[in-house]
PDB file of C-alpha atoms and ligand atoms in Angstrom:
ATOM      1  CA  UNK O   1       0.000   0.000   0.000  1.00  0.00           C
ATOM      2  CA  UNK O   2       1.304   3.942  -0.770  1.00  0.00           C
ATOM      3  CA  UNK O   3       2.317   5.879   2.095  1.00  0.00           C
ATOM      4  CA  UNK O   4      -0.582   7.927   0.808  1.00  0.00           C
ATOM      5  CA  UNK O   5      -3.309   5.560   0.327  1.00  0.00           C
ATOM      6  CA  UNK O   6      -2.376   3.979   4.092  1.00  0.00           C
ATOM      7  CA  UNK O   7      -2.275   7.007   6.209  1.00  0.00           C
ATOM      8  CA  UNK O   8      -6.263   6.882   5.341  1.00  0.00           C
ATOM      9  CA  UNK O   9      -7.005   3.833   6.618  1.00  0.00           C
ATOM     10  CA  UNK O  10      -8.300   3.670  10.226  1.00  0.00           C
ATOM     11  CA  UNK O  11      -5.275   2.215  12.143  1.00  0.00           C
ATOM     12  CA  UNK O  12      -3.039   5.304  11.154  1.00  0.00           C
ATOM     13  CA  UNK O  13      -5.298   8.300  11.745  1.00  0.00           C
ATOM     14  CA  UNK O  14      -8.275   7.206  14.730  1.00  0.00           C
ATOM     15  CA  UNK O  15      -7.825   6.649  18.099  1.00  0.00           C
ATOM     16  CA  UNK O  16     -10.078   3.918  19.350  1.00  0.00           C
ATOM     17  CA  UNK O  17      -9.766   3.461  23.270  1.00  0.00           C
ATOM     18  CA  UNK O  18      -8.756   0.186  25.416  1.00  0.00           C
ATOM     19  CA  UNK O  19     -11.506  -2.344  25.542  1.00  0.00           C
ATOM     20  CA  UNK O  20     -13.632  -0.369  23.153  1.00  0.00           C
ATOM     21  CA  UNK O  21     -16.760  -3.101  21.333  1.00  0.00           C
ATOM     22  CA  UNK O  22     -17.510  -2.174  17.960  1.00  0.00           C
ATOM     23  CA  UNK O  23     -20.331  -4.052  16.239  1.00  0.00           C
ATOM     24  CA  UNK O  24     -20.260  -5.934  12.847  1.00  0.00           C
ATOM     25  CA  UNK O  25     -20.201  -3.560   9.477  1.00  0.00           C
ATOM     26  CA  UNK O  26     -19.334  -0.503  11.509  1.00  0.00           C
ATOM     27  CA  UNK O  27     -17.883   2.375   9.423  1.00  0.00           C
ATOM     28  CA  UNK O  28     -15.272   4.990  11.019  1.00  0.00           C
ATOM     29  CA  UNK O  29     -13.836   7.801   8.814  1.00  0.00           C
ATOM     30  CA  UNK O  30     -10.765   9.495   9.508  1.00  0.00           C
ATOM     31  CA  UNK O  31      -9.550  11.504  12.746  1.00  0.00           C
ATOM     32  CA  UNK O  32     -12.250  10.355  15.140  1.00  0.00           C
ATOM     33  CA  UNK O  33     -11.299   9.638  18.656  1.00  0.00           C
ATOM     34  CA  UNK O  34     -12.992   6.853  20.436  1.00  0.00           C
ATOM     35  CA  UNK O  35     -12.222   7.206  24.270  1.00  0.00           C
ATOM     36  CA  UNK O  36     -11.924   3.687  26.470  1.00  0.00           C
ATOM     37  CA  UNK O  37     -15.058   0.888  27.331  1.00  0.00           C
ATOM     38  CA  UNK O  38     -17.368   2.529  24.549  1.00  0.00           C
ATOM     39  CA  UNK O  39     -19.821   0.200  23.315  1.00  0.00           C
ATOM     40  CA  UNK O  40     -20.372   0.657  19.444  1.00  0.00           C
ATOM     41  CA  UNK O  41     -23.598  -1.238  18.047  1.00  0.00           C
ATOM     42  CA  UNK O  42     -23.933  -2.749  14.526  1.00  0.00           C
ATOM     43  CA  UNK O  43     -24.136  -1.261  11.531  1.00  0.00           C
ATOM     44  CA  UNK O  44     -23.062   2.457  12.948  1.00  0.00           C
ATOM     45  CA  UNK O  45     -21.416   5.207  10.993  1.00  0.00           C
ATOM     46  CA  UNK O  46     -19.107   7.466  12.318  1.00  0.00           C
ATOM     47  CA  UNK O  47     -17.945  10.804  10.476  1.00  0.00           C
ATOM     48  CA  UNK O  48     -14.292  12.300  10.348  1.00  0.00           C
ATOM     49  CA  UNK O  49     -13.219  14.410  13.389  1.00  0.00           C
ATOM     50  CA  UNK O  50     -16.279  13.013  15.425  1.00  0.00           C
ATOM     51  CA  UNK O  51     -15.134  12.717  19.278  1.00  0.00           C
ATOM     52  CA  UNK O  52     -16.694  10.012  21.104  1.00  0.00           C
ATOM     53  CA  UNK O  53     -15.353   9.978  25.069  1.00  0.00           C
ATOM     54  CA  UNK O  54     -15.162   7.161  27.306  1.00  0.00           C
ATOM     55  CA  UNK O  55     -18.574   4.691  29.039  1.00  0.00           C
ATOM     56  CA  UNK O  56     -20.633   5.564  25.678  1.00  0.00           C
ATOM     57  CA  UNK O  57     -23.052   3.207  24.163  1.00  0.00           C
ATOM     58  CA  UNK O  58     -24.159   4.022  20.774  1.00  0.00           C
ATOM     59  CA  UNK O  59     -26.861   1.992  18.991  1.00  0.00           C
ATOM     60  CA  UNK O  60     -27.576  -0.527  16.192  1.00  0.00           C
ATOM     61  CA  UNK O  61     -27.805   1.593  12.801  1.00  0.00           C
ATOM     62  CA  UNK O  62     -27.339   4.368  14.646  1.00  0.00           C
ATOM     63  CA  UNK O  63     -25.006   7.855  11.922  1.00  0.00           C
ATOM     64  CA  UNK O  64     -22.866  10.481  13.699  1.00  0.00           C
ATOM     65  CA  UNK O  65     -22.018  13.129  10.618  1.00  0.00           C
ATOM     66  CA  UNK O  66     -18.549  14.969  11.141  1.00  0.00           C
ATOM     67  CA  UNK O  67     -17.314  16.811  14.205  1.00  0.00           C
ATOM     68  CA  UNK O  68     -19.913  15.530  16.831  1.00  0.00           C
ATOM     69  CA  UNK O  69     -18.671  15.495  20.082  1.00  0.00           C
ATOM     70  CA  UNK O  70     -20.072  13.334  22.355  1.00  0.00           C
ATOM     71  CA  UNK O  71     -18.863  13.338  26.061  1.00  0.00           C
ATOM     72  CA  UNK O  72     -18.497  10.254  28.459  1.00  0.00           C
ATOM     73  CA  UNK O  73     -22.090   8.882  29.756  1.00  0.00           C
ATOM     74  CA  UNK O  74     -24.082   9.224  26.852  1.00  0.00           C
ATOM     75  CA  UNK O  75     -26.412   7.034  25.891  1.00  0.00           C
ATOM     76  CA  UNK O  76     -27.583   6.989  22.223  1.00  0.00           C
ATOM     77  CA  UNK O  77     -30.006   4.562  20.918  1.00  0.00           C
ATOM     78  CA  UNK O  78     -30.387   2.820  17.783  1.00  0.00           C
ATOM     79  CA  UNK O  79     -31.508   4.244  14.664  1.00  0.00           C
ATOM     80  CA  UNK O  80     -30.391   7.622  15.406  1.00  0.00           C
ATOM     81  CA  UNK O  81     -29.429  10.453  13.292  1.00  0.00           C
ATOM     82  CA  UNK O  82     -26.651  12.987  14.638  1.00  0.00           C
ATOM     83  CA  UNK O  83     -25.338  15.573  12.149  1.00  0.00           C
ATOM     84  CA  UNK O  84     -22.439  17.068  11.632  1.00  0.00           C
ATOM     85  CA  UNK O  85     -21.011  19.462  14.622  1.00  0.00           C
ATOM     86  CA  UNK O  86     -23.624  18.803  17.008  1.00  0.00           C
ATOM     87  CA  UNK O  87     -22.338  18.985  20.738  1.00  0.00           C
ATOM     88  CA  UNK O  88     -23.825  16.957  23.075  1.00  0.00           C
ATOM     89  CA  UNK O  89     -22.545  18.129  27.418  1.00  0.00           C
ATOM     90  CA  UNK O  90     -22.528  16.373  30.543  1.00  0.00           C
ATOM     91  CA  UNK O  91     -20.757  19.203  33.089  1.00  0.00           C
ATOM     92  CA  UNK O  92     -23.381  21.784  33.579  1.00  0.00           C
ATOM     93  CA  UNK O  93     -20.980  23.899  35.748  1.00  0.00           C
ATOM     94  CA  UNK O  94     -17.681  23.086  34.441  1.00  0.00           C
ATOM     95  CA  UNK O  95     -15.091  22.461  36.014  1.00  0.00           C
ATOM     96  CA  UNK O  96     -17.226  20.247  38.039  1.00  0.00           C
ATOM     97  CA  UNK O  97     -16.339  16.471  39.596  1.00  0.00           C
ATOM     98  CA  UNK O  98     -20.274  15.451  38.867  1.00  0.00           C
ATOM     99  CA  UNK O  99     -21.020  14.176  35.582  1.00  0.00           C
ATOM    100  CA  UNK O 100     -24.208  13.610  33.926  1.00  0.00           C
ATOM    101  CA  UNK O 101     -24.477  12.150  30.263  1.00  0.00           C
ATOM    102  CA  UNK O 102     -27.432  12.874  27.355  1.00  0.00           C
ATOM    103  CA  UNK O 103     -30.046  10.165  26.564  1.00  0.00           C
ATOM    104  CA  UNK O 104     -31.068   9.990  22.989  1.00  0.00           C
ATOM    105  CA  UNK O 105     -34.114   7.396  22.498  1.00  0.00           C
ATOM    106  CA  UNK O 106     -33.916   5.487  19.077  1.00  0.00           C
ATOM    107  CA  UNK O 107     -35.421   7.263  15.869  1.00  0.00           C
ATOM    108  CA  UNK O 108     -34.203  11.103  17.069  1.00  0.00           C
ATOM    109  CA  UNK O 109     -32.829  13.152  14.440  1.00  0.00           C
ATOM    110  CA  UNK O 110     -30.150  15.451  15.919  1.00  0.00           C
ATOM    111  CA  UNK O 111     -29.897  18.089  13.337  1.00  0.00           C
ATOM    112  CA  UNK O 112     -26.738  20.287  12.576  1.00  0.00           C
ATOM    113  CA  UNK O 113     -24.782  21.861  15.027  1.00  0.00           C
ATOM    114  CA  UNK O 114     -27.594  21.476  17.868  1.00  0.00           C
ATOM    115  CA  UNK O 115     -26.449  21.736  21.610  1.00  0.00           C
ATOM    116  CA  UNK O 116     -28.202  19.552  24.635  1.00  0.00           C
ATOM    117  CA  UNK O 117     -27.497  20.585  28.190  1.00  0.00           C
ATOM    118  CA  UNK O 118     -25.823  17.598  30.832  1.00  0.00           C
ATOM    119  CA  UNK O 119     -28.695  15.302  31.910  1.00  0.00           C
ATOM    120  CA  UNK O 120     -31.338  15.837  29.387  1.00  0.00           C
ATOM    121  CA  UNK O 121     -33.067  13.195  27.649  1.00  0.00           C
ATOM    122  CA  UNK O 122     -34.279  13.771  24.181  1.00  0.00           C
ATOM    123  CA  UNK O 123     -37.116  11.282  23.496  1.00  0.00           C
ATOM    124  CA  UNK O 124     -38.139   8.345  21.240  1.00  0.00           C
ATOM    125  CA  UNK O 125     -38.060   9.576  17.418  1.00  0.00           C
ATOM    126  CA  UNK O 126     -38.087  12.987  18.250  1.00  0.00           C
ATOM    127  CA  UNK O 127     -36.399  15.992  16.303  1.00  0.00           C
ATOM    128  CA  UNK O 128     -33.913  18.348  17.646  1.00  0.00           C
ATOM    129  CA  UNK O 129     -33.747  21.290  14.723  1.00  0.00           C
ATOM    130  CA  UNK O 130     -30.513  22.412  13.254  1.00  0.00           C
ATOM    131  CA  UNK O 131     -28.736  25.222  16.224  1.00  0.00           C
ATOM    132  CA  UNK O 132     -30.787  24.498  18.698  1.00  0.00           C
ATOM    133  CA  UNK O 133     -30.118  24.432  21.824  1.00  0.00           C
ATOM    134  CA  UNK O 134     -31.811  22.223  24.539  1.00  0.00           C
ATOM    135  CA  UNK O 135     -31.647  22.705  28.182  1.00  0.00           C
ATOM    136  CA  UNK O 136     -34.928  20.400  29.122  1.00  0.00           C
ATOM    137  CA  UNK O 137     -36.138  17.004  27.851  1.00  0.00           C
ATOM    138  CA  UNK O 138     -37.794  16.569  24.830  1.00  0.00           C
ATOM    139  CA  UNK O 139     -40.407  14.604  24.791  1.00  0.00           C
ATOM    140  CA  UNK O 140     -41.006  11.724  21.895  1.00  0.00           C
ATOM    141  CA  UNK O 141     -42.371  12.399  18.538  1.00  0.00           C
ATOM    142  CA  UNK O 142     -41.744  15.873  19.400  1.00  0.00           C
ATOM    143  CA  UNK O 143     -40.061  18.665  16.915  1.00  0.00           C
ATOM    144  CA  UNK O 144     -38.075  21.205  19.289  1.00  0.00           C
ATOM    145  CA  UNK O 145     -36.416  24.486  17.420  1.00  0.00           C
ATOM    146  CA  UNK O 146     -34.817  27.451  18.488  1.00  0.00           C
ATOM    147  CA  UNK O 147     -32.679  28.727  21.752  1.00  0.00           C
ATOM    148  CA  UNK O 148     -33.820  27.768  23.938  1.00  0.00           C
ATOM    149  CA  UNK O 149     -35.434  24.825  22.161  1.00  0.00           C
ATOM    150  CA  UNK O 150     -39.101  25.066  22.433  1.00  0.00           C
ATOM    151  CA  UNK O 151     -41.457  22.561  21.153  1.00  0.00           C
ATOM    152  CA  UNK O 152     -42.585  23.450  16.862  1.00  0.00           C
ATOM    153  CA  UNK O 153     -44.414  20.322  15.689  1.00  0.00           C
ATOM    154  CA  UNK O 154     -44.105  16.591  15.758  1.00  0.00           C
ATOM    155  CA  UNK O 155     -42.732  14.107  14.199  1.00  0.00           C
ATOM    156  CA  UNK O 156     -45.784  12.906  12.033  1.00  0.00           C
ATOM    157  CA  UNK O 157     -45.455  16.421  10.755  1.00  0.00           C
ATOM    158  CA  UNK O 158     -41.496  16.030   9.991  1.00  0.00           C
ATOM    159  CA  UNK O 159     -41.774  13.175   8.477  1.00  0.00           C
ATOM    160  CA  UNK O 160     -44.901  14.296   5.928  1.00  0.00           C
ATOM    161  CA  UNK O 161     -41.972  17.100   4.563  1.00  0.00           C
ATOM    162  CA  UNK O 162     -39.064  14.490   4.489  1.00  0.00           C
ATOM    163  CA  UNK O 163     -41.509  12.205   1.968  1.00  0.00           C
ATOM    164  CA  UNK O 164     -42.510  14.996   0.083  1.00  0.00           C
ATOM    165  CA  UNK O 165     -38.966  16.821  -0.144  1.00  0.00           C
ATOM    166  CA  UNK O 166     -37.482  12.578  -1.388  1.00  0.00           C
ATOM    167  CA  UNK O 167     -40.716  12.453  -3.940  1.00  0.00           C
TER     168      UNK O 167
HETATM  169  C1  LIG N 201     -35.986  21.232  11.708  1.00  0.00           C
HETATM  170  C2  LIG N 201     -35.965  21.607  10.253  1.00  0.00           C
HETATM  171  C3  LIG N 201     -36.188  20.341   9.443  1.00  0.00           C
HETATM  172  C4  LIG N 201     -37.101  22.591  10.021  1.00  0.00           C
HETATM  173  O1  LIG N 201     -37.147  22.851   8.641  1.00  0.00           O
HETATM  174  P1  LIG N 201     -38.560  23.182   7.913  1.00  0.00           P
HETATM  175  O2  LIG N 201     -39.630  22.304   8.495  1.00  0.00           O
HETATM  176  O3  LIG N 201     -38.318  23.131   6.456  1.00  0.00           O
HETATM  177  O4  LIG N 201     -38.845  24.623   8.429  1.00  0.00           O
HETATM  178  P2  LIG N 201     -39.229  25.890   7.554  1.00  0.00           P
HETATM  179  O5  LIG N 201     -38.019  26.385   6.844  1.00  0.00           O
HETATM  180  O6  LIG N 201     -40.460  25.573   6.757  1.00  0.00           O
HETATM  181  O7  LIG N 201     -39.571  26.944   8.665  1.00  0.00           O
HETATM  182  C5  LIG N 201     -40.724  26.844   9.491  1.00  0.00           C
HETATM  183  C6  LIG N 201     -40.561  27.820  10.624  1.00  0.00           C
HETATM  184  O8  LIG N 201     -39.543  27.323  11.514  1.00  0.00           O
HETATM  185  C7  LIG N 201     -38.433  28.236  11.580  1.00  0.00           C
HETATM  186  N1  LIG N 201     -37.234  27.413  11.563  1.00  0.00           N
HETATM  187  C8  LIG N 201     -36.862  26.507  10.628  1.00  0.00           C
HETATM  188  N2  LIG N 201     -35.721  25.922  10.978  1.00  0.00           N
HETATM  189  C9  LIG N 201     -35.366  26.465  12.170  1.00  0.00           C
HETATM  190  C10 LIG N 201     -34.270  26.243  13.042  1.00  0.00           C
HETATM  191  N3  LIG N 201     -33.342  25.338  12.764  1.00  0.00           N
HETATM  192  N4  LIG N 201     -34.226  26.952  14.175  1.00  0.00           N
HETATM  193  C11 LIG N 201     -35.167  27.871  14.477  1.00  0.00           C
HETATM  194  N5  LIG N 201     -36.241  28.123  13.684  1.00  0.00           N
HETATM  195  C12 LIG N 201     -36.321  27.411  12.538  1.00  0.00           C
HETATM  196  C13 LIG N 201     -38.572  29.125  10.356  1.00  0.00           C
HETATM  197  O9  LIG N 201     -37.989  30.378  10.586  1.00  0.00           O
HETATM  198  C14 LIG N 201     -40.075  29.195  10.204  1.00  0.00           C
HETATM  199  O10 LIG N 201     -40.574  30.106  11.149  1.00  0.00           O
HETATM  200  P3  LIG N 201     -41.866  31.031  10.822  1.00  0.00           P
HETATM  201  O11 LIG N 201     -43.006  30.060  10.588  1.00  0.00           O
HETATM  202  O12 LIG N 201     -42.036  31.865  12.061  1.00  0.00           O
HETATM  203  O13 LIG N 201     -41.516  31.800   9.603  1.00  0.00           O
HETATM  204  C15 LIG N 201     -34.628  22.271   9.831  1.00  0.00           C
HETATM  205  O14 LIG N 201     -34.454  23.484  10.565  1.00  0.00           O
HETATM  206  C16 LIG N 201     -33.441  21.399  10.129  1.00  0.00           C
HETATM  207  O15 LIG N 201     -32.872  21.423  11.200  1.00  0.00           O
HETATM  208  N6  LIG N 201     -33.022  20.583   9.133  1.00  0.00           N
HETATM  209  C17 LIG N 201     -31.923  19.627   9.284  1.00  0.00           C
HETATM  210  C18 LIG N 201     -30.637  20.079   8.597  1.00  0.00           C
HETATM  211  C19 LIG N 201     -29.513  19.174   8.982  1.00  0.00           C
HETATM  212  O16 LIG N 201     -29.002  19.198  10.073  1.00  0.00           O
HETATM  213  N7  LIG N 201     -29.094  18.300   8.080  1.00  0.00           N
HETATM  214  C20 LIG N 201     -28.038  17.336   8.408  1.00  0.00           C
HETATM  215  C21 LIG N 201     -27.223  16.882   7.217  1.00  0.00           C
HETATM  216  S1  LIG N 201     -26.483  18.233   6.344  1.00  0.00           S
END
């Protein structure tokens, strides 16, 4: 292999943590850090520059787009869309010793560059709008936009544009 063509495969460019699990047919692009005892479901994909800390458990078929950062103690489900430069917290008074991680239920969509506070749980197929940023939980089905995020419509809604915008 070139010197070129190897420095982007995985082994040269990502960090991946001791005693990390990564699922079958995972895909990891380039520069992503992967911090110790993550648990990585099947089928995820992970975007370049993505930072994922350590003790978080990502979900089956679950996409992280480019430059996510996702601190230690989250919890993301399966089937979950993050995009790219979203920033997820778990200090809400940095520099703290108390940690608190995210939840995200399976089906959210976490939209571009959103930010959600330490602690809060965004529910069950629900859709966090691009910049937003949420300090309280979000319930499921539920579209949340804005800063702070505030509830705009539901999922059935979201879902009626996506069909219409792929049609
Ligand atoms: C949530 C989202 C889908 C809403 O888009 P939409 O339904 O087409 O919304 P519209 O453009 O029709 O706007 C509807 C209203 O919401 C507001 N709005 C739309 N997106 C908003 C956002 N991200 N934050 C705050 N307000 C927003 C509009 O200003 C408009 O307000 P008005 O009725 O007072 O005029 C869109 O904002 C979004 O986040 N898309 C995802 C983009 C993304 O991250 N892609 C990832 C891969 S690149």
């Amino acid at each position: 292999m070139s010197e070129a063509k190897e420095s982007l495969t995985n082994k040269t460019v990502n960090h991946i943590g001791k005693n990390v699990k990564i699922g079958r047919n995972v895909k990891i692009w380039h520069f992503t850090y992967i911090g110790e005892n993550t648990r990585i479901g099947h089928d995820v994909k992970i975007g370049s520059l993505a930072h994922i800390d350590y003790n978080v458990k990502i979900g089956d078929n679950t996409k992280i787009e480019a430059m996510v950062y996702i601190p230690p103690r989250t919890v993301i489900g399966r089937n979950v869309f993050i995009g790219p430069g979203a920033i997820f917290t778990n200090d809400p008074y940095p520099p703290s010793k108390k940690m608190v991680g995210v939840t995200v239920e399976d089906g959210a969509v976490i939209c571009a560059g959103a930010l959600v506070k330490a602690g809060v749980t965004i529910g069950r197929n629900s859709v966090v709008a691009m910049g937003a940023v949420v300090v309280k939980d979000v319930p499921p089905n539920t579209v949340v936009m804005g800063v702070p995020a505030v509830k705009k419509g539901n999922r059935e809604e979201y879902d009626k544009k996506r069909f219409k915008w792929e049609t």
